[in-house]
PDB file of C-alpha atoms in Angstrom:
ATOM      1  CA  UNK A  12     -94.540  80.047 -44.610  1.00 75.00           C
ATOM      2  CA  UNK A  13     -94.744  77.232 -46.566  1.00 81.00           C
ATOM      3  CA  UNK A  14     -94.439  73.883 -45.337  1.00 89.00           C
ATOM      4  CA  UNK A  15     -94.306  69.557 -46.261  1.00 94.00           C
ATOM      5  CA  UNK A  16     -95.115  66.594 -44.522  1.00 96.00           C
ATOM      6  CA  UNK A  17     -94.441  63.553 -44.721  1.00 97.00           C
ATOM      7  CA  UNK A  18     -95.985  61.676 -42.178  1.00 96.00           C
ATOM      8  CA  UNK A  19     -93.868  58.392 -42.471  1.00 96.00           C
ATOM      9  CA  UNK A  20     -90.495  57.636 -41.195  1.00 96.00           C
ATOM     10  CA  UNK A  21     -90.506  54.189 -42.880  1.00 97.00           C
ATOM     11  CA  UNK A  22     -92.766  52.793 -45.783  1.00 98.00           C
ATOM     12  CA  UNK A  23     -91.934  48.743 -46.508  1.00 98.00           C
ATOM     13  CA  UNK A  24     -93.365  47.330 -49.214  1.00 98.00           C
ATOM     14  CA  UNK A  25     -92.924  43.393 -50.886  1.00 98.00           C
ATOM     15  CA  UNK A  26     -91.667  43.585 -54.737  1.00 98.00           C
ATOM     16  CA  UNK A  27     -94.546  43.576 -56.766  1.00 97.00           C
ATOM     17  CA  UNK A  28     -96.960  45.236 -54.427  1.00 98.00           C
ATOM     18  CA  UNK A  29     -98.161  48.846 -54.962  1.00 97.00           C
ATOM     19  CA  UNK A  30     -96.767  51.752 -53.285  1.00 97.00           C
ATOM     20  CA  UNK A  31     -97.522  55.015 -51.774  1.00 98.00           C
ATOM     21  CA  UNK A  32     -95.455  57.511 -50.395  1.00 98.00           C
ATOM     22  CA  UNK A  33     -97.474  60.124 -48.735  1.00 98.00           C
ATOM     23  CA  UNK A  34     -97.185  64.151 -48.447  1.00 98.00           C
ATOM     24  CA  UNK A  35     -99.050  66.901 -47.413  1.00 97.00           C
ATOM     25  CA  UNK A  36     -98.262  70.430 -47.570  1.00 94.00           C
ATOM     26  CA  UNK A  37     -99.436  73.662 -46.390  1.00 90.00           C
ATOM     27  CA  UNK A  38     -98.763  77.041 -49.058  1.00 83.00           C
ATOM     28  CA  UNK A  39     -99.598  80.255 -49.666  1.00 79.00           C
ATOM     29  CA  UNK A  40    -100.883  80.918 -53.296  1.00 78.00           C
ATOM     30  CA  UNK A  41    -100.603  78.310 -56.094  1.00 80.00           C
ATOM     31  CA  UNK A  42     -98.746  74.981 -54.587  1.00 85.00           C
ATOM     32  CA  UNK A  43     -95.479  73.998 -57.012  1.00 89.00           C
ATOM     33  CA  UNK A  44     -95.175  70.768 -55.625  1.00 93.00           C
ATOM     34  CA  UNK A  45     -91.987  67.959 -56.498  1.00 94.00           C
ATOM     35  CA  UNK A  46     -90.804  64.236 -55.634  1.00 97.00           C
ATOM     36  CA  UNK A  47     -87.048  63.564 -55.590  1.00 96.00           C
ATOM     37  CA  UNK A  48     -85.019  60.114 -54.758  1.00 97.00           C
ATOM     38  CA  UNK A  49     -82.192  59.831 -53.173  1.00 96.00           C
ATOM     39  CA  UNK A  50     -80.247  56.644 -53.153  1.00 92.00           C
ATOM     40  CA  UNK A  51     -77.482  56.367 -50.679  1.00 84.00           C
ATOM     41  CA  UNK A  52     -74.216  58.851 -51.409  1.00 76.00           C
ATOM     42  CA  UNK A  53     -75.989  59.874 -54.224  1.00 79.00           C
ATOM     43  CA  UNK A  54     -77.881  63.927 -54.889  1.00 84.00           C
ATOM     44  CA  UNK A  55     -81.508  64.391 -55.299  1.00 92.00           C
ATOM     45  CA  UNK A  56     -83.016  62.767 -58.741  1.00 94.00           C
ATOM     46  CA  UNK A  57     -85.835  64.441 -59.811  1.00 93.00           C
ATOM     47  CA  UNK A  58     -88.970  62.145 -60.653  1.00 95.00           C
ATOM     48  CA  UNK A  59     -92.069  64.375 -61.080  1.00 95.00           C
ATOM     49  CA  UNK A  60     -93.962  67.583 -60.076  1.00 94.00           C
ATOM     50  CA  UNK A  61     -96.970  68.947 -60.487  1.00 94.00           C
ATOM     51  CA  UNK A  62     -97.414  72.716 -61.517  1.00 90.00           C
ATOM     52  CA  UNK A  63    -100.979  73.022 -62.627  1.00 87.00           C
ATOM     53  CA  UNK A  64    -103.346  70.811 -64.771  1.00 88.00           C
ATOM     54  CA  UNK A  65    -104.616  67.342 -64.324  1.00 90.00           C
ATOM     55  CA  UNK A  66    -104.248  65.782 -61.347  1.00 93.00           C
ATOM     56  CA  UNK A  67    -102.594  63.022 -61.892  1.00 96.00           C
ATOM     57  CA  UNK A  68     -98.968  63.335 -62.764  1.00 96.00           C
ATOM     58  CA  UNK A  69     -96.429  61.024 -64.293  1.00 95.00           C
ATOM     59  CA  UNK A  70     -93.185  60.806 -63.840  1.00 94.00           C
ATOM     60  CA  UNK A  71     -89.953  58.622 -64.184  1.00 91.00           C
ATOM     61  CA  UNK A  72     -89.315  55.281 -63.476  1.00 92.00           C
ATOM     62  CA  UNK A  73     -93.045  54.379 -63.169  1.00 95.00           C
ATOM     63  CA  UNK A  74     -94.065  57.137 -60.479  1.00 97.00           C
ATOM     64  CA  UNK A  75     -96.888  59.022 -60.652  1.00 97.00           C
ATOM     65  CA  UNK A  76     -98.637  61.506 -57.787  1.00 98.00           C
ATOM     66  CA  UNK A  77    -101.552  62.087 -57.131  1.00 96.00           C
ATOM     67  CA  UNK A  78    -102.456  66.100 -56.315  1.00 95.00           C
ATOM     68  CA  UNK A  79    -104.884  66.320 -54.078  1.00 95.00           C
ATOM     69  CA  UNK A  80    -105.935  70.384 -53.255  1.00 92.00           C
ATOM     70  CA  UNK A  81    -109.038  69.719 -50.849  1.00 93.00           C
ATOM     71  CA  UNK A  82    -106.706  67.267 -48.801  1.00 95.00           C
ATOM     72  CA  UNK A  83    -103.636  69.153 -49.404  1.00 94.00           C
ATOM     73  CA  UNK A  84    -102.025  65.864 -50.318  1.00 96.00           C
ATOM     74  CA  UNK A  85     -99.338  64.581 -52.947  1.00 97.00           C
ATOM     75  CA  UNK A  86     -99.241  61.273 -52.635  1.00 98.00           C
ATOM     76  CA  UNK A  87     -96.642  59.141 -54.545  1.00 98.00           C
ATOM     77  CA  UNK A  88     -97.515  56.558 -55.944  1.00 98.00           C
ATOM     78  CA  UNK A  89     -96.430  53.113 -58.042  1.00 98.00           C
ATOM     79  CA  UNK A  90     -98.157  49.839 -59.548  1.00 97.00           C
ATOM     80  CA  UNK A  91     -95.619  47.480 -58.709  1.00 97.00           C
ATOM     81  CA  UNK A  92     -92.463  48.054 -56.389  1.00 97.00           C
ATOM     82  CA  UNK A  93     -88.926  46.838 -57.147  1.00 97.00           C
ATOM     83  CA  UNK A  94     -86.142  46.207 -54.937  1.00 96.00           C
ATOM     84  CA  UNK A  95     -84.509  48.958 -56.847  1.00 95.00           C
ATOM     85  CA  UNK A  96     -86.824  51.394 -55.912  1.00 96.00           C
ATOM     86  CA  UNK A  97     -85.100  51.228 -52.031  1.00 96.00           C
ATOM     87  CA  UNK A  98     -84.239  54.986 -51.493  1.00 97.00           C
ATOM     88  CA  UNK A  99     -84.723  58.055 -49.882  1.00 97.00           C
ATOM     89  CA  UNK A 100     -88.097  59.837 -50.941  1.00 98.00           C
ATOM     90  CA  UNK A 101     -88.471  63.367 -50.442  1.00 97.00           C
ATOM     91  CA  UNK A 102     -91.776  65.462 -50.911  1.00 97.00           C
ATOM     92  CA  UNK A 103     -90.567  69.698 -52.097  1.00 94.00           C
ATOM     93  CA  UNK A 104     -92.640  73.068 -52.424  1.00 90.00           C
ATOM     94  CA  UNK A 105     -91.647  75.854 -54.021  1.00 82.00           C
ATOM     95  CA  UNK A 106     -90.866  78.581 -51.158  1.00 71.00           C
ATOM     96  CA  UNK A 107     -93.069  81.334 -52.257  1.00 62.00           C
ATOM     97  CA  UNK A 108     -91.856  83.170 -48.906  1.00 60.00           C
ATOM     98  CA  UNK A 109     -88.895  83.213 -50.791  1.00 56.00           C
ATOM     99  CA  UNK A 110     -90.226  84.455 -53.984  1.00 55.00           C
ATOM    100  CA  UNK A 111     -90.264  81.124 -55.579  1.00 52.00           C
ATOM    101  CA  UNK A 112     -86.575  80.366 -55.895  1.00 62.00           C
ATOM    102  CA  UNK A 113     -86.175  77.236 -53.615  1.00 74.00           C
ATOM    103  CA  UNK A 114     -87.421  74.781 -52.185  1.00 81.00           C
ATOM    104  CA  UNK A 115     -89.120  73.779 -48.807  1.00 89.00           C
ATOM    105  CA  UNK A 116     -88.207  69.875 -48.314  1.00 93.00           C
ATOM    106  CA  UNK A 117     -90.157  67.376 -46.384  1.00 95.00           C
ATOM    107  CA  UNK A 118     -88.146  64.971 -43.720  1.00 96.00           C
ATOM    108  CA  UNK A 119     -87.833  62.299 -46.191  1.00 96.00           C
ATOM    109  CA  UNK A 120     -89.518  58.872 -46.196  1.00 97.00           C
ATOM    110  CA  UNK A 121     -87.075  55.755 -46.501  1.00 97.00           C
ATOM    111  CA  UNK A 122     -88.864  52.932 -48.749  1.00 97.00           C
ATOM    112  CA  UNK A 123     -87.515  49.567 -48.470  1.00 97.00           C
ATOM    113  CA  UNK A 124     -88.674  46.867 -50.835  1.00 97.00           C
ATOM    114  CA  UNK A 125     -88.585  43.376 -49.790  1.00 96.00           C
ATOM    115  CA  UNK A 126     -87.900  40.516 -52.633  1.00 94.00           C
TER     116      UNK A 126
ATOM    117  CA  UNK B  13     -75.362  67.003 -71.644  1.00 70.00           C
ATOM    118  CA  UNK B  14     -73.545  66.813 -68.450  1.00 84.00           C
ATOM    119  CA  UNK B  15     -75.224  67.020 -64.987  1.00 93.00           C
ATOM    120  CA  UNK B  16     -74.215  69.147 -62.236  1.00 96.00           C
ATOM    121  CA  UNK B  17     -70.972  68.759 -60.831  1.00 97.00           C
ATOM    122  CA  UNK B  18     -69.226  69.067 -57.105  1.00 97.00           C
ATOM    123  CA  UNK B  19     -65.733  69.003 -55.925  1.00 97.00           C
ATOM    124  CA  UNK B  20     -64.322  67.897 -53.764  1.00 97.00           C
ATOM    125  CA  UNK B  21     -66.591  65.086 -53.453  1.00 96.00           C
ATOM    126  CA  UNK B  22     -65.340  64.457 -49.615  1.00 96.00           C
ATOM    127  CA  UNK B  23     -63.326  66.701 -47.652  1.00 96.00           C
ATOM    128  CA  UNK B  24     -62.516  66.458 -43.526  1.00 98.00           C
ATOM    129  CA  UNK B  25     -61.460  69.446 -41.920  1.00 98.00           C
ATOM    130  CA  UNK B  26     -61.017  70.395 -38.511  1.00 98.00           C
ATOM    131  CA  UNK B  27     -63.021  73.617 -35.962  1.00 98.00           C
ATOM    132  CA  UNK B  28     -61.842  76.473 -36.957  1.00 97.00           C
ATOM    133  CA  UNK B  29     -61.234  75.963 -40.565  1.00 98.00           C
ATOM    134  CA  UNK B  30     -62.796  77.438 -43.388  1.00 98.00           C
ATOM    135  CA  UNK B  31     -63.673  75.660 -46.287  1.00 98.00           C
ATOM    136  CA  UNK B  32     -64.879  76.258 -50.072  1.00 98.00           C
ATOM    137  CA  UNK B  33     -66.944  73.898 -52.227  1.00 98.00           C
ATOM    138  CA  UNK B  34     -67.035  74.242 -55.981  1.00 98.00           C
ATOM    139  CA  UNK B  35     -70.252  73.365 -58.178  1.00 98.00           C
ATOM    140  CA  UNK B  36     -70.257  73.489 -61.765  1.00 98.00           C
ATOM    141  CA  UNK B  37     -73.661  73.792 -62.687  1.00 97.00           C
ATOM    142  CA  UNK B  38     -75.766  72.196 -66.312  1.00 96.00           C
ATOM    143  CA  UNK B  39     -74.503  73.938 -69.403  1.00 96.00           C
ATOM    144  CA  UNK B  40     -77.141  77.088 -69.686  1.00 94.00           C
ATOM    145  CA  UNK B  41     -78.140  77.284 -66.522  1.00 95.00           C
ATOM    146  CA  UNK B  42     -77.904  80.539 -64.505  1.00 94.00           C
ATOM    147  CA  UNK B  43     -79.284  80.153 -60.952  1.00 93.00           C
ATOM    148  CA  UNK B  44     -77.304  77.563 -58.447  1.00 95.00           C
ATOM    149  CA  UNK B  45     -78.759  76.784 -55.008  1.00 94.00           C
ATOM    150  CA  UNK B  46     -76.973  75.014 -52.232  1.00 96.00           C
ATOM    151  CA  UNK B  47     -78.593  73.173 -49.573  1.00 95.00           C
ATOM    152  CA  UNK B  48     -77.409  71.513 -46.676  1.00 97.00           C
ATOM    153  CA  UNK B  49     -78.338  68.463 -45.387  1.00 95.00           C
ATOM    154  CA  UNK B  50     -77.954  66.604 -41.858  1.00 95.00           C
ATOM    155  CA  UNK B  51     -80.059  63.876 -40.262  1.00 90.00           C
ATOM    156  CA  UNK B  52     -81.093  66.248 -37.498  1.00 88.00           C
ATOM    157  CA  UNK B  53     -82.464  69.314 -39.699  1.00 91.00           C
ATOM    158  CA  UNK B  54     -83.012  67.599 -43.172  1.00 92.00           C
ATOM    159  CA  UNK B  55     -82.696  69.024 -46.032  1.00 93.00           C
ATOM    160  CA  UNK B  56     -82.146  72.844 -45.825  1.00 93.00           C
ATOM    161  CA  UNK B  57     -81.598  75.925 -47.926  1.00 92.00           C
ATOM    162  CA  UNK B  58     -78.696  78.122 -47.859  1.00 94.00           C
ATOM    163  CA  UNK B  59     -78.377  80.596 -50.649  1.00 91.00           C
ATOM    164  CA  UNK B  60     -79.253  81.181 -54.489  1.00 91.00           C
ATOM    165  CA  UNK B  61     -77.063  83.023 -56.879  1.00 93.00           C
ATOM    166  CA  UNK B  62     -78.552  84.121 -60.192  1.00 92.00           C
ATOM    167  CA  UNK B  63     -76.100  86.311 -62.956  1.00 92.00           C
ATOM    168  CA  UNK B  64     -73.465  86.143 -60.348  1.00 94.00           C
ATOM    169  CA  UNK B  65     -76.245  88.021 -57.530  1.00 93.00           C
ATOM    170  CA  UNK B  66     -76.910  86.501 -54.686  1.00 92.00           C
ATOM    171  CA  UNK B  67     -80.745  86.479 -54.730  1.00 88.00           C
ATOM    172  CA  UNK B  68     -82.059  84.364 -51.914  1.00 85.00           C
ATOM    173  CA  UNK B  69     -80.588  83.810 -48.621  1.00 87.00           C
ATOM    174  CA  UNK B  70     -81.630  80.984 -46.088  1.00 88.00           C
ATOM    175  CA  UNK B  71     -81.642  81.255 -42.717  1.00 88.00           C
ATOM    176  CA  UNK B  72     -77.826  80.440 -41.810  1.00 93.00           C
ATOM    177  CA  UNK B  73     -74.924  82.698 -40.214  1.00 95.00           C
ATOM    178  CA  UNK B  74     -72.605  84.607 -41.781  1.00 95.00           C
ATOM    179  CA  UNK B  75     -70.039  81.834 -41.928  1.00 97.00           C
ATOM    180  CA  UNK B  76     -71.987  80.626 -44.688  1.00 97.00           C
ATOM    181  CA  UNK B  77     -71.194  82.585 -48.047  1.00 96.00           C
ATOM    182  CA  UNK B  78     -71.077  82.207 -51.640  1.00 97.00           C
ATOM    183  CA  UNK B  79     -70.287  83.382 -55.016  1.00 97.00           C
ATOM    184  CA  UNK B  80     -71.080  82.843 -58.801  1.00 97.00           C
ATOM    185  CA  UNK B  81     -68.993  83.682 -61.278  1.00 97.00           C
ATOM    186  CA  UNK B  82     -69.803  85.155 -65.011  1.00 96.00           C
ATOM    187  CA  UNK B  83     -70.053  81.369 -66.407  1.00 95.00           C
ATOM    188  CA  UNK B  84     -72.549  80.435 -63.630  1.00 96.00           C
ATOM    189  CA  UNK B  85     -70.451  77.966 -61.786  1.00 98.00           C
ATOM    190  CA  UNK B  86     -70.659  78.247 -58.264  1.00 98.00           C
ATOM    191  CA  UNK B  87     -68.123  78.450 -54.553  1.00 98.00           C
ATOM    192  CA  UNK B  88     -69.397  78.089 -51.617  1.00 98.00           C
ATOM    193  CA  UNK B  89     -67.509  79.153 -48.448  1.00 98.00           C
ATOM    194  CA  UNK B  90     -67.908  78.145 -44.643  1.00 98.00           C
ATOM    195  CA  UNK B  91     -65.316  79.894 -42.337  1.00 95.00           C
ATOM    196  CA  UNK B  92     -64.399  79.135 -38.675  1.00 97.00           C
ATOM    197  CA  UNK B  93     -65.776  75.452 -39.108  1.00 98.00           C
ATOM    198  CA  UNK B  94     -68.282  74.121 -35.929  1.00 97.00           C
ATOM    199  CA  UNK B  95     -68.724  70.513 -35.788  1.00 97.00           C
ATOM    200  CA  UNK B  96     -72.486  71.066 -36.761  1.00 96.00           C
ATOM    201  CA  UNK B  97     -71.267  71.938 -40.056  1.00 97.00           C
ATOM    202  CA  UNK B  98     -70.732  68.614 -40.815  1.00 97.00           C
ATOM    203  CA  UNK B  99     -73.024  67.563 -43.566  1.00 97.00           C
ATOM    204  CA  UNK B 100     -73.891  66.909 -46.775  1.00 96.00           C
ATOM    205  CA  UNK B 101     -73.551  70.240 -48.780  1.00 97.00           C
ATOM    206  CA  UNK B 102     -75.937  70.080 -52.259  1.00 96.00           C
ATOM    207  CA  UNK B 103     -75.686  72.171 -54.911  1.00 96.00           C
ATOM    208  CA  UNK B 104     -78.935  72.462 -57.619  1.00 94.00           C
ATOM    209  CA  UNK B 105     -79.109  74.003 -61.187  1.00 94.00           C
ATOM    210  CA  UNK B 106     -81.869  75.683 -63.448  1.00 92.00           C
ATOM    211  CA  UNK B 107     -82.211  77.340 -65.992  1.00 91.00           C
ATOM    212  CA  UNK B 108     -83.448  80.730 -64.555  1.00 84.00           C
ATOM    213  CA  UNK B 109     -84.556  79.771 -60.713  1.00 77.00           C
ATOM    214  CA  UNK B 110     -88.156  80.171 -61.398  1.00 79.00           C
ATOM    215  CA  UNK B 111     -90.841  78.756 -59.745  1.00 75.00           C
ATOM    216  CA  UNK B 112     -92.135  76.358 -62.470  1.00 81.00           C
ATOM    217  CA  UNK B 113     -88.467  75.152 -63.058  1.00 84.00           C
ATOM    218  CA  UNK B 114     -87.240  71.809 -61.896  1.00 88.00           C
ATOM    219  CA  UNK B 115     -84.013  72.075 -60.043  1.00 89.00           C
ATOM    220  CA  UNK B 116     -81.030  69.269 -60.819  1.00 93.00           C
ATOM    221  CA  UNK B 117     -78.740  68.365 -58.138  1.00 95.00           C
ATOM    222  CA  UNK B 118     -75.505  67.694 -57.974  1.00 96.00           C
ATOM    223  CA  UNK B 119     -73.653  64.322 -55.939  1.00 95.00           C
ATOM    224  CA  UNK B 120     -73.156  66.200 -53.114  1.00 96.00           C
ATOM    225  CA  UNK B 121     -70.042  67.351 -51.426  1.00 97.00           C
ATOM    226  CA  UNK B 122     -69.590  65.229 -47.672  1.00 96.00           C
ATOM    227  CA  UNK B 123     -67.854  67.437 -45.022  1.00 98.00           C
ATOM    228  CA  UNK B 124     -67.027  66.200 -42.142  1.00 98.00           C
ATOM    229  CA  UNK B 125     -65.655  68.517 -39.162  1.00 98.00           C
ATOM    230  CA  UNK B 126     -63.398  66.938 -36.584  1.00 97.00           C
TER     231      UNK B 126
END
């Protein structure tokens, strides 16, 4: 089965400093792998994935993710960190289990940026 | 074009209840998913429909049910309410449900069992 981790509860960062978000993952086959936000009472908003290609993906609001296959990482990633970027952060596979058709979600990592 | 949309937006209901949650999904879209999400469990997945077929089922009891209809929006029914049911119910949209496809989620629909 597949599975994501995301081995930090908490990730503070000061405005203007670079950030990382990490997740690792463990699949069967080819690894779909997604980033979502959630700010608070608000769904899921979609910032990047990667499906196959180069490494490096971009995505919006800055993001990009590094995909990783030997170190079965996807690491989030972004230059410089604004307040606005406080949220919910959530790492997704596709559930191949499943034939594809949803998702396997990490526990979430809560950034807070610091002015 | 318009995102995915959930109704009732907050509902409180009581054990025993049943309850059904509406999502409209984005315009051409034909496979809705619905997730449920507490602080205990995260983010979990309940069912798929795709051309009104229920084509994925998650590992919840059989309070938990669903429906689509023919122009892809979406009901999602929990009967005889437990208190664990409260949660935030989320309801996602793609084009076909494929494995390449990026899902879009809705607001979210906030149920709270008393």
């Amino acid at each position: 089965a597949q599975s994501v981790a995301q081995p930090e509860d908490q990730v503070n960062v000061a405005e203007g400093n670079p950030l990382t978000v990490k997740c690792t993952y463990s699949v069967s086959g080819n690894p779909y792998l997604f980033w979502y936000v959630q700010y608070p009472n608000r769904g899921l908003q979609f910032l990047l994935k990667y499906i196959t290609g180069d490494n490096l993906v971009k995505g919006s609001y800055g993001f990009e993710a590094e995909f990783n296959k030997s170190q079965t990482s996807f690491h989030l990633k972004k230059p410089s960190a604004l307040v606005s970027d406080s949220a919910l952060y959530f790492c997704a596979v596709r559930d191949w289990d499943n034939y594809g058709q949803n998702f396997v979600f990490g526990p979430g990592t809560r950034l807070s940026v610091l002015p | 074009k318009a995102g995915v949309t959930q109704t009732p937006r907050y509902l409180i209901k009581t054990r025993g209840q049943q309850v059904t949650l509406s999502c409209s999904p984005i315009s051409g879209h034909r496979s809705v998913s619905w997730y449920q999400q507490t602080p205990g469990q995260g983010l979990q997945f309940l069912f798929e429909y795709f051309s009104e077929t229920q084509r994925n089922k998650g590992n919840f009891p059989g309070r938990f049910s669903g429906r689509q209809f023919s122009n892809s929006r979406s009901e999602m029914n929990v009967s005889t309410l437990e208190l664990g049911d409260s949660a935030l119910y989320l309801c996602a949209s793609s084009l076909a449900g494929t494995s390449q496809e990026t899902q879009y989620f809705g607001p979210g629909t906030r149920l709270l069992v008393l």
